[in-house]
Amino acid sequence: MNYDLNNGSLIIKVDKNIYSEDVLYKCLYWYTNKYTVFIETKDDHYYSVSIKLANDLSVNEETAKQLNEQILRDLIDFKLRDIITKETQTVRELIVAKAFANFQIDPQYDFDISDPVGFNPDNV
Amino acid sequence: MNNPLKPALDKKTRKFKEYNSYNLQSNNYYLLPFRFIRLDEQNELLVNEVGDFLIVSSGTVERIVNKKLDKISDEELYADLIAAFFISETPIPALLDVISTRYRTKKSFLDHFTALHIFVISLRCEHTCHYCQVSRVSENKKAFDMQRHHIDKGIDLMMKSPNPHITMEFQGGEALLAFENITYAVIQAKEKAMLLNKKISFVICTNLAVITDEMLKFCKEHEILISSSLDGPSFIHNKNRHRNGNNSYELAVKGIEESRQVLGFDRVSALLTTTNLSLLYPHEIVDEYYKLGFRNIFLRPISPYGFANYNERKNHYKTSEFLDFYKKALDKIIELNLRGEFFREDYAAIILRKILTPFPVGYVDLQSPAGMINSVIVFNYDGKVYATDEARMLAETKDYTFELGSLDTHSYEELFYGDKARFFSDAWTNESLPGCSECALQSYCGADPVFNYATQGTFIGHRPTSSFCERNMAIIKHLFLLMEKDARIKTIFRTWITGNN
Ligand code: SF4
């Protein structure tokens, strides 16, 4: 990913066709501990992201390079997470719905349970 | 000749299929819900919806998600992913019901609702610990002890809990300064529990400085557990816990010994409060617990609430310093275990139980939905009801955000299911919190709106700057890496959750 350094801010262009707004926000959220992040829609194809140190110090060339690499790696991870979340949404909803549907309290047995091979379920 | 035994030997189990019975021809598999995180440069951790995990080499998630797995060359990984519910060969997995049941089991701590009922029996104390959030040095019982009608009402509410096994915990100040109130409360509660066929356990939290033989006799008779405080060797403990005579440590050790003699060794526990001073002495603190015969220690960070905030210099150490302390102490504990001594760190044990077993853990600070109200409630000395112990500490700094109502004026339904409780519920599941919702450690971690509010000003909180998040993420990852790097440590960790040496 190409980047610019402008007035102490790291500026990156993120391709909208590759990374959705969800992915971009979820990824950059984790940078808001140290950085102030601005996201702008530049045109139909790109977001422009400007990243500044939160305490108004300038981002130097070295940090900019590392930051750019790390953001790229994180964007890929968050894109993978997004694919999993979206692709599995129905199954997740089914799991949770089934888990709490038709609730019936398990019968409480009034004796110690044990297993012939000596595995005691109470200890697990 | 037909071998009559053959059919029996050939019989397939119902649960397990031969590898070949899976479709080996196509690369069509479906993802099941799971989350992942990078543990380090080499390893990725995958955790599915029910908390099962796999550690794989970096880059594997990308291959799984982009459907690049090859069933032949990735045979082992593919089989692991299928068996542990990370992928499925059908859009809806055949064992969906099994996954749902597992999910339900993980959340079964919700089945019975509030178990822990904290009664702040007196705010009076004879210590003036510098980190203490709440206590008062005062003789004024009327102002700072819980009144009998509040005790009665608190017990009535406690009996309304749907939970068949409730715990009544007496806290202070120094709870034993109001011992006559404890005896009254225990006898009342026991009678009512018997009528309703509920099991009830009692705990007294005390620094043990004022414990007497008569008190111990009562504790023995009513099977009351003692939860004491021990901050480490005397030079740490006495510095943290001021009292006239500078002998808090000596009294605590004497109290622990006497209590063990009367009540039994396992009926007396100790809680550590970590301060700036403690951070310098991880090994000495572990050694002290070991020397006194304890076989566990709970390495807790200091609470960020209430009065503790006022003593900036002493208590505002950074999370990273706590983590450093934690890891050093844990190394020491593991070293003891490697020498064949059983010794457990309780915070790790709670997390490990979540990682290594299908069962939930009833620990209020690490739950989703959060422990507040769902698992714990606090009846304060003045009759006010709070959502957690930390919430009442916040109230001592005049912040009443988490006050649910009063024992004088509110019903059970208003307190436990009222508008305030519902309002908090928006922020009490980490499944729906920003940052947590896609975090791989979600099922081992928890949600804590009170902590978020106290430290960051909102119930939802901000994960990238949250010390709760930083601490839990670091500790959980550390535990995984320890197990991954040394199989002996994994075995030790298993003994911590089974209790079997
Ligand atoms: S608090 Fe942090 S570690 Fe815990 S689930 Fe949320 S994001 Fe993950």
XYZ file of C-alpha atoms and ligand atoms in Angstrom:
633
model
C 0.000 0.000 0.000
C 1.436 3.394 -0.954
C 1.546 6.085 1.651
C 2.385 9.760 2.057
C 3.644 11.791 4.941
C 1.890 15.104 5.080
C 2.447 17.598 7.920
C 3.401 14.825 10.295
C 0.365 12.686 9.378
C 0.514 9.360 7.623
C -1.872 9.360 4.656
C -2.959 6.114 3.062
C -5.368 5.370 0.249
C -7.565 2.327 0.776
C -9.278 0.719 -2.185
C -13.056 0.493 -1.619
C -13.307 -2.497 -3.899
C -11.027 -4.470 -1.621
C -11.873 -3.243 1.872
C -15.393 -2.395 2.981
C -16.190 0.435 5.361
C -16.873 -2.146 8.131
C -13.441 -3.682 7.720
C -11.734 -0.295 7.642
C -13.412 0.937 10.832
C -12.957 -2.320 12.734
C -9.280 -2.348 11.843
C -8.494 1.294 12.559
C -10.470 1.209 15.826
C -7.486 -0.561 17.418
C -5.169 2.297 16.414
C -7.167 4.866 18.379
C -5.179 4.226 21.563
C -2.136 6.081 20.245
C -3.345 7.804 17.100
C -6.013 10.181 15.911
C -7.556 8.661 12.812
C -9.561 10.516 10.142
C -11.354 8.583 7.437
C -12.628 10.412 4.369
C -14.257 9.215 1.207
C -12.015 10.524 -1.528
C -13.898 9.378 -4.573
C -15.791 6.314 -5.758
C -12.696 4.174 -5.525
C -10.745 5.170 -2.458
C -10.913 6.093 1.185
C -8.303 8.492 2.357
C -7.075 7.697 5.849
C -5.013 10.182 7.782
C -3.263 9.024 10.953
C -1.673 11.380 13.445
C -0.087 10.742 16.814
C -2.701 11.496 19.448
C -0.436 13.900 21.326
C 0.064 16.017 18.182
C 3.628 14.838 17.639
C 4.595 14.198 14.045
C 4.800 10.712 12.613
C 8.350 10.285 11.290
C 9.427 8.411 8.166
C 10.467 5.289 10.069
C 7.191 5.068 12.046
C 5.172 5.784 8.920
C 6.726 2.827 7.118
C 6.125 0.432 10.009
C 2.637 1.724 10.624
C 1.722 1.343 6.978
C 2.924 -2.258 6.957
C 1.101 -3.080 10.152
C -2.143 -1.515 8.963
C -1.963 -3.483 5.743
C -1.522 -6.714 7.668
C -4.364 -5.828 10.025
C -6.647 -4.871 7.151
C -6.163 -8.332 5.702
C -6.894 -9.946 9.081
C -10.019 -7.864 9.552
C -11.157 -8.677 6.047
C -10.801 -12.383 6.861
C -12.780 -11.826 10.076
C -15.449 -10.020 8.090
C -15.756 -12.902 5.639
C -16.130 -15.390 8.502
C -18.678 -13.217 10.332
C -20.820 -12.686 7.257
C -20.560 -16.225 5.901
C -21.410 -17.815 9.236
C -24.068 -15.423 10.479
C -26.993 -17.775 9.864
C -25.302 -20.734 11.512
C -24.319 -18.593 14.502
C -27.896 -17.400 14.911
C -29.131 -20.994 14.667
C -26.661 -22.178 17.300
C -27.708 -19.488 19.766
C -31.422 -19.803 19.026
C -31.318 -23.581 19.457
C -29.238 -23.268 22.608
C -31.903 -21.262 24.361
C -35.066 -22.674 22.759
C -37.280 -25.213 24.530
C -35.536 -24.708 27.777
C -35.933 -27.566 30.161
C -34.086 -27.867 33.424
C -31.938 -30.976 33.488
C -33.145 -33.452 36.068
C -31.019 -33.376 39.185
C -29.915 -36.846 40.163
C -29.397 -37.459 43.787
C -26.417 -39.783 43.597
C -22.751 -39.533 42.778
C -21.946 -40.029 39.144
C -18.816 -41.902 38.251
C -17.370 -43.728 35.328
C -16.178 -47.333 35.211
C -12.694 -46.242 34.103
C -12.365 -43.947 37.047
C -12.915 -40.641 35.311
C -14.785 -38.440 37.716
C -16.882 -35.897 35.791
C -17.161 -33.722 38.894
C -13.451 -33.077 38.760
C -13.228 -31.910 35.193
C -15.686 -69.907 6.386
C -17.405 -66.903 7.751
C -15.920 -65.674 10.930
C -18.827 -65.184 13.350
C -16.903 -62.393 15.061
C -16.376 -60.445 11.863
C -19.592 -58.418 11.830
C -18.968 -57.255 15.371
C -15.408 -56.230 14.611
C -16.499 -54.391 11.519
C -19.211 -52.520 13.264
C -18.645 -48.802 12.939
C -19.218 -46.561 15.922
C -22.030 -44.144 15.489
C -19.918 -41.150 16.410
C -16.811 -41.486 14.312
C -16.613 -41.992 10.595
C -13.678 -43.223 8.591
C -11.697 -40.405 7.054
C -12.570 -41.685 3.597
C -16.252 -41.355 4.254
C -15.851 -37.588 3.937
C -16.093 -36.185 0.493
C -12.503 -36.093 -0.711
C -13.278 -34.988 -4.214
C -14.344 -31.423 -3.839
C -12.879 -28.444 -2.054
C -16.327 -27.291 -1.080
C -16.459 -26.787 2.605
C -18.331 -24.239 4.643
C -17.024 -22.045 7.401
C -18.496 -22.321 10.878
C -18.378 -19.350 13.248
C -14.893 -18.875 14.687
C -12.532 -16.054 15.582
C -8.762 -15.792 15.387
C -5.838 -13.804 16.728
C -2.102 -13.856 16.107
C -0.376 -15.298 19.186
C 3.086 -14.381 17.891
C 4.861 -14.272 14.529
C 4.615 -18.046 14.070
C 1.237 -18.967 15.525
C -2.400 -18.153 15.004
C -5.040 -19.070 17.559
C -8.480 -20.101 16.292
C -11.388 -20.261 18.736
C -14.853 -21.441 17.752
C -18.250 -20.371 19.054
C -18.117 -22.774 22.010
C -14.577 -21.970 23.115
C -12.692 -24.889 21.502
C -9.346 -23.837 20.111
C -6.691 -24.804 17.606
C -3.214 -23.320 17.305
C -1.984 -23.273 13.714
C 0.958 -21.772 11.874
C 0.713 -18.214 10.568
C -1.109 -17.887 7.279
C -3.397 -20.869 7.913
C -6.512 -18.777 8.566
C -6.104 -17.073 5.221
C -6.006 -20.482 3.532
C -9.023 -21.770 5.461
C -11.156 -18.709 4.780
C -10.227 -18.459 1.122
C -11.059 -22.172 0.711
C -7.529 -23.105 -0.243
C -7.268 -26.155 2.013
C -6.428 -29.337 0.251
C -8.109 -32.336 1.791
C -5.337 -34.677 0.789
C -2.203 -32.696 1.542
C -3.809 -30.932 4.546
C -5.394 -34.138 5.784
C -4.613 -33.686 9.459
C -5.568 -30.024 9.652
C -8.725 -30.656 7.648
C -9.796 -33.445 9.980
C -9.066 -31.276 13.041
C -11.103 -28.424 11.651
C -14.049 -30.695 10.891
C -13.893 -32.478 14.243
C -13.630 -29.283 16.273
C -16.458 -27.477 14.455
C -14.445 -24.865 12.560
C -15.615 -25.997 9.132
C -18.395 -28.227 7.877
C -19.060 -30.176 4.713
C -22.698 -29.191 4.704
C -24.061 -25.638 4.910
C -25.761 -26.485 8.201
C -23.528 -28.814 10.197
C -25.025 -32.216 10.919
C -24.076 -31.824 14.578
C -25.659 -28.403 15.005
C -27.575 -29.639 18.042
C -24.352 -30.730 19.695
C -22.830 -27.291 19.137
C -25.964 -25.640 20.539
C -25.912 -27.833 23.611
C -22.251 -27.010 24.142
C -23.086 -23.312 23.785
C -25.852 -23.655 26.311
C -23.495 -25.402 28.737
C -20.998 -22.544 28.406
C -23.713 -20.108 29.415
C -25.268 -22.319 32.080
C -24.047 -19.999 34.836
C -27.115 -17.952 33.861
C -29.578 -20.749 34.597
C -29.993 -20.018 38.278
C -29.387 -16.248 38.415
C -27.879 -14.440 41.425
C -25.847 -16.650 43.775
C -23.548 -14.270 45.658
C -25.240 -11.851 48.050
C -22.823 -9.435 49.677
C -23.943 -7.837 52.925
C -21.786 -4.837 53.884
C -22.403 -5.483 57.533
C -20.366 -2.520 58.807
C -18.263 0.189 57.257
C -16.232 0.563 60.419
C -12.639 -0.629 60.479
C -9.646 -0.435 62.778
C -7.200 -0.397 59.839
C -6.473 2.624 57.635
C -5.091 0.929 54.521
C -3.913 3.482 51.996
C -5.718 1.798 49.109
C -8.969 1.160 50.922
C -11.946 2.538 49.116
C -14.595 2.591 51.743
C -13.917 2.010 55.398
C -14.273 4.441 58.306
C -12.454 4.516 61.616
C -15.416 5.263 63.827
C -17.238 4.060 66.925
C -20.534 5.218 65.470
C -22.401 1.955 65.004
C -25.682 3.644 64.203
C -24.229 5.476 61.228
C -21.957 2.796 59.813
C -23.407 -0.608 60.779
C -26.179 -2.306 58.833
C -29.459 -1.994 60.704
C -31.457 -5.106 61.623
C -34.447 -4.214 59.441
C -32.092 -3.917 56.460
C -30.563 -7.282 57.279
C -34.063 -8.808 57.415
C -35.087 -7.278 54.096
C -31.789 -8.317 52.478
C -32.340 -11.905 53.599
C -35.910 -11.848 52.252
C -34.634 -10.704 48.854
C -31.843 -13.261 48.901
C -34.411 -16.009 49.469
C -36.279 -14.843 46.375
C -33.301 -15.657 44.176
C -34.201 -18.581 41.890
C -30.784 -20.029 42.701
C -31.021 -23.203 44.825
C -27.499 -22.605 46.194
C -26.896 -19.121 47.534
C -23.892 -17.556 49.201
C -24.144 -14.888 51.875
C -20.889 -12.970 52.172
C -20.190 -10.497 54.959
C -17.949 -7.610 54.057
C -16.814 -4.395 55.660
C -15.042 -2.197 56.694
C -14.051 -4.907 59.090
C -17.016 -7.247 59.224
C -16.038 -8.742 62.586
C -16.509 -5.363 64.324
C -20.231 -5.992 63.859
C -20.097 -9.644 64.858
C -23.422 -9.501 66.706
C -25.031 -8.543 63.391
C -23.337 -11.466 61.666
C -24.636 -13.968 64.237
C -28.130 -12.508 63.896
C -27.987 -12.628 60.077
C -26.599 -16.182 59.899
C -29.265 -17.597 62.189
C -32.092 -15.799 60.377
C -30.822 -16.771 56.938
C -30.289 -20.400 57.894
C -33.823 -20.762 59.185
C -35.349 -19.249 56.071
C -33.129 -21.263 53.732
C -34.184 -24.461 55.490
C -37.860 -23.649 55.042
C -37.304 -23.030 51.333
C -35.011 -26.001 50.887
C -32.132 -23.844 49.672
C -28.482 -24.586 50.252
C -26.702 -21.638 51.810
C -22.976 -20.988 52.308
C -21.524 -18.237 54.471
C -18.285 -16.318 54.018
C -16.779 -13.653 56.269
C -14.207 -11.346 54.686
C -11.906 -10.153 57.438
C -8.389 -8.965 58.158
C -8.547 -11.272 61.230
C -7.097 -8.604 63.562
C -10.023 -8.734 65.972
C -11.036 -12.407 65.696
C -11.729 -14.199 68.996
C -12.225 -17.823 70.110
C -15.917 -17.167 70.530
C -16.196 -15.950 66.925
C -14.316 -18.976 65.649
C -16.590 -21.266 67.619
C -19.611 -19.691 65.939
C -17.965 -19.999 62.516
C -17.270 -23.681 63.155
C -20.819 -24.325 64.297
C -22.295 -22.703 61.189
C -19.634 -23.857 58.704
C -18.624 -20.311 57.830
C -15.655 -19.826 55.510
C -13.045 -17.204 56.346
C -11.663 -15.083 53.533
C -8.704 -13.176 54.936
C -6.211 -10.732 53.479
C -2.519 -11.250 53.005
C -0.420 -8.901 50.887
C 2.878 -10.776 51.214
C 5.739 -10.674 53.725
C 5.439 -8.311 56.700
C 7.417 -5.483 55.065
C 4.785 -5.324 52.290
C 1.691 -6.234 54.275
C 2.326 -3.785 57.131
C 3.218 -1.001 54.739
C -0.051 -1.521 52.844
C -2.259 -2.124 55.846
C -1.868 0.533 58.480
C -3.134 0.056 61.998
C -2.045 1.156 65.424
C 0.905 -0.962 66.500
C 1.945 -1.630 62.889
C 1.188 -5.320 63.456
C -1.405 -6.150 60.803
C 0.788 -8.905 59.350
C 1.450 -10.562 62.704
C -2.264 -10.546 63.550
C -3.211 -11.886 60.107
C -0.754 -14.801 60.351
C -1.857 -15.605 63.892
C -5.520 -15.368 62.810
C -4.970 -17.642 59.827
C -3.321 -20.271 62.021
C -6.000 -20.164 64.699
C -8.796 -20.233 62.132
C -7.243 -23.230 60.414
C -6.995 -25.059 63.724
C -10.636 -24.526 64.572
C -12.291 -24.570 61.148
C -9.990 -26.808 59.135
C -7.136 -26.000 56.769
C -9.252 -25.579 53.649
C -11.838 -23.334 55.283
C -9.492 -20.339 55.375
C -8.361 -18.493 52.260
C -6.356 -15.338 51.721
C -6.695 -12.558 49.181
C -3.816 -10.544 47.846
C -4.080 -6.854 47.078
C -1.387 -5.785 44.667
C 0.053 -2.306 45.165
C 2.968 -0.385 43.674
C 5.187 -1.806 46.382
C 4.074 -5.392 45.659
C 5.123 -5.040 42.031
C 8.763 -5.139 43.066
C 8.441 -8.420 44.938
C 6.638 -11.102 42.867
C 8.820 -13.947 44.118
C 8.757 -12.904 47.759
C 4.957 -12.755 47.710
C 4.631 -16.245 46.205
C 7.194 -17.554 48.714
C 5.232 -16.046 51.595
C 2.006 -17.754 50.571
C 3.864 -21.017 50.126
C 5.585 -20.673 53.491
C 2.265 -20.142 55.244
C 0.936 -23.385 53.805
C -1.287 -21.958 51.084
C -1.325 -23.955 47.878
C -2.889 -21.221 45.790
C -2.653 -17.478 45.315
C -4.907 -15.043 43.484
C -2.772 -12.412 41.755
C -5.283 -9.574 41.514
C -4.551 -6.098 40.203
C -5.602 -3.234 42.449
C -9.122 -1.994 41.923
C -9.436 1.278 40.021
C -12.453 2.359 42.029
C -13.270 4.913 44.616
C -10.686 5.991 47.109
C -7.955 4.002 45.413
C -7.960 6.612 42.680
C -7.041 9.333 45.109
C -3.687 7.879 45.960
C -2.275 8.281 42.470
C 1.355 7.734 43.236
C 0.871 4.504 45.132
C -1.821 2.898 43.071
C -1.725 4.117 39.518
C 0.844 1.777 38.185
C 0.553 0.869 34.580
C -1.051 -2.309 33.389
C 2.222 -3.265 31.734
C 3.970 -3.150 35.112
C 1.276 -5.367 36.597
C 1.669 -7.797 33.694
C 5.381 -7.929 34.261
C 4.771 -8.691 37.939
C 2.143 -11.289 37.048
C 4.403 -13.140 34.614
C 7.322 -13.212 37.032
C 5.128 -14.536 39.834
C 3.580 -17.099 37.491
C 7.056 -18.291 36.415
C 7.923 -18.802 40.059
C 4.703 -20.746 40.628
C 5.328 -22.938 37.575
C 8.846 -23.573 38.851
C 7.390 -24.829 42.140
C 5.064 -27.143 40.228
C 7.904 -28.440 38.071
C 9.628 -29.413 41.308
C 6.574 -31.511 42.128
C 4.805 -29.096 44.481
C 1.149 -28.372 43.798
C 0.613 -24.596 43.835
C -2.034 -22.812 41.779
C -2.519 -19.268 40.530
C -6.258 -18.684 40.706
C -6.729 -16.112 37.931
C -4.939 -18.395 35.480
C -6.951 -21.363 36.775
C -10.235 -19.551 36.050
C -9.154 -18.790 32.488
C -7.694 -22.270 31.965
C -10.920 -23.884 33.042
C -12.672 -21.885 30.352
C -10.035 -22.875 27.796
C -9.622 -26.540 28.623
C -13.103 -27.654 29.709
C -16.604 -27.286 28.247
C -17.877 -25.811 31.510
C -18.519 -22.238 32.588
C -16.809 -20.623 35.549
C -18.723 -18.739 38.176
C -16.320 -15.831 38.439
C -18.130 -12.512 38.361
C -15.356 -10.364 36.878
C -14.880 -12.564 33.820
C -18.319 -13.384 32.541
C -20.508 -12.522 29.591
C -23.255 -11.588 30.362
C -21.430 -9.749 33.134
C -21.525 -10.889 36.749
C -23.387 -7.774 37.914
C -26.910 -8.687 39.072
C -26.740 -11.974 37.122
C -24.391 -13.512 39.655
C -23.792 -10.955 42.402
C -25.680 -8.246 44.283
C -24.594 -5.949 47.122
C -26.703 -4.806 50.048
C -24.856 -1.843 51.498
C -24.642 -0.918 55.204
C -27.101 1.955 54.632
C -29.748 -0.160 52.891
C -28.815 0.816 49.356
C -28.542 -1.955 46.740
C -25.683 -2.004 44.223
C -24.989 -4.067 41.137
C -21.483 -5.135 42.237
C -18.996 -4.643 45.029
C -17.120 -2.159 42.844
C -20.365 -0.257 42.249
C -20.752 0.409 45.967
C -17.139 1.586 46.115
C -17.923 4.023 43.333
C -20.865 5.211 45.406
C -18.452 6.098 48.224
C -17.060 8.723 45.850
C -20.607 10.043 45.444
C -21.205 8.399 42.088
C -24.496 6.529 42.363
C -24.735 5.349 38.744
C -24.970 1.679 39.705
C -27.323 2.071 42.640
C -30.326 -0.112 41.851
C -32.522 1.140 44.661
C -33.046 0.740 48.363
C -33.972 -2.131 50.656
C -36.543 0.228 52.217
C -38.471 1.087 49.110
C -37.850 -1.350 46.255
C -39.210 -4.803 45.508
C -37.199 -7.756 44.231
C -38.564 -7.250 40.721
C -37.742 -3.535 40.716
C -34.181 -4.154 41.856
C -33.264 -7.200 39.781
C -35.372 -6.745 36.651
C -35.985 -2.993 36.759
C -35.226 -0.298 34.200
C -31.704 0.249 35.522
C -30.799 -3.424 35.239
C -32.165 -3.453 31.707
C -30.261 -0.299 30.868
C -26.957 -1.886 31.982
C -27.720 -5.018 29.998
C -27.010 -3.129 26.755
C -23.325 -3.220 27.626
C -22.930 -6.471 29.517
C -22.265 -9.007 26.775
C -18.853 -8.951 25.138
C -20.366 -10.713 22.120
C -21.801 -7.325 21.176
C -19.137 -4.887 22.386
C -16.924 -2.993 19.928
C -13.568 -4.706 19.704
C -14.733 -7.759 21.654
C -17.290 -8.904 19.079
C -14.601 -10.280 16.763
C -11.963 -10.997 19.409
C -10.763 -14.593 19.502
C -10.469 -14.471 23.290
C -14.108 -13.519 23.765
C -15.240 -16.807 25.308
C -12.397 -16.775 27.847
C -12.826 -13.107 28.741
C -15.809 -11.107 30.007
C -17.662 -7.829 30.049
C -17.549 -5.341 32.903
C -19.637 -2.182 32.407
C -18.820 -0.992 35.949
C -15.090 -1.146 35.235
C -15.580 0.566 31.871
C -17.581 3.322 33.480
C -15.188 3.800 36.407
C -12.092 3.957 34.234
C -13.377 5.355 30.922
C -16.643 7.088 31.673
C -18.960 4.919 29.537
C -20.605 1.525 30.032
C -19.469 0.335 26.601
C -15.875 1.470 27.096
C -13.053 1.782 24.579
C -11.111 -1.461 24.148
C -7.888 -0.036 22.669
C -7.283 2.006 25.852
C -8.941 -0.331 28.349
C -6.715 -1.781 31.060
C -9.254 -4.621 31.473
C -8.717 -5.550 27.822
C -4.957 -5.055 27.870
C -4.578 -7.207 30.969
C -6.846 -10.038 29.878
C -5.566 -10.158 26.329
C -1.971 -10.338 27.542
C -2.633 -12.943 30.237
C -4.755 -15.237 28.048
C -2.234 -15.097 25.186
C 0.584 -15.730 27.658
C -1.156 -18.854 28.991
C -1.611 -20.214 25.463
C 2.015 -19.573 24.590
C 3.228 -21.241 27.791
C 1.200 -24.358 26.973
C 2.315 -24.314 23.355
C 5.992 -24.042 24.223
C 6.183 -26.624 27.008
C 3.954 -29.696 27.259
C 4.921 -30.052 30.940
C 3.279 -26.708 31.658
C 0.084 -27.844 29.967
C 0.054 -30.871 32.264
C 0.574 -28.615 35.292
C -2.236 -26.341 34.174
C -4.535 -29.344 33.900
C -3.834 -30.243 37.513
C -4.893 -26.708 38.476
C -8.361 -27.235 37.091
C -8.866 -30.803 38.218
C -7.251 -30.291 41.611
C -5.501 -33.627 41.107
C -1.806 -33.528 41.640
S -11.875 -7.203 26.519
Fe -10.228 -7.354 25.005
S -9.434 -9.445 25.297
Fe -11.433 -9.380 26.277
S -12.876 -10.077 24.675
Fe -12.795 -7.840 24.586
S -11.271 -7.389 23.022
Fe -10.958 -9.512 23.665
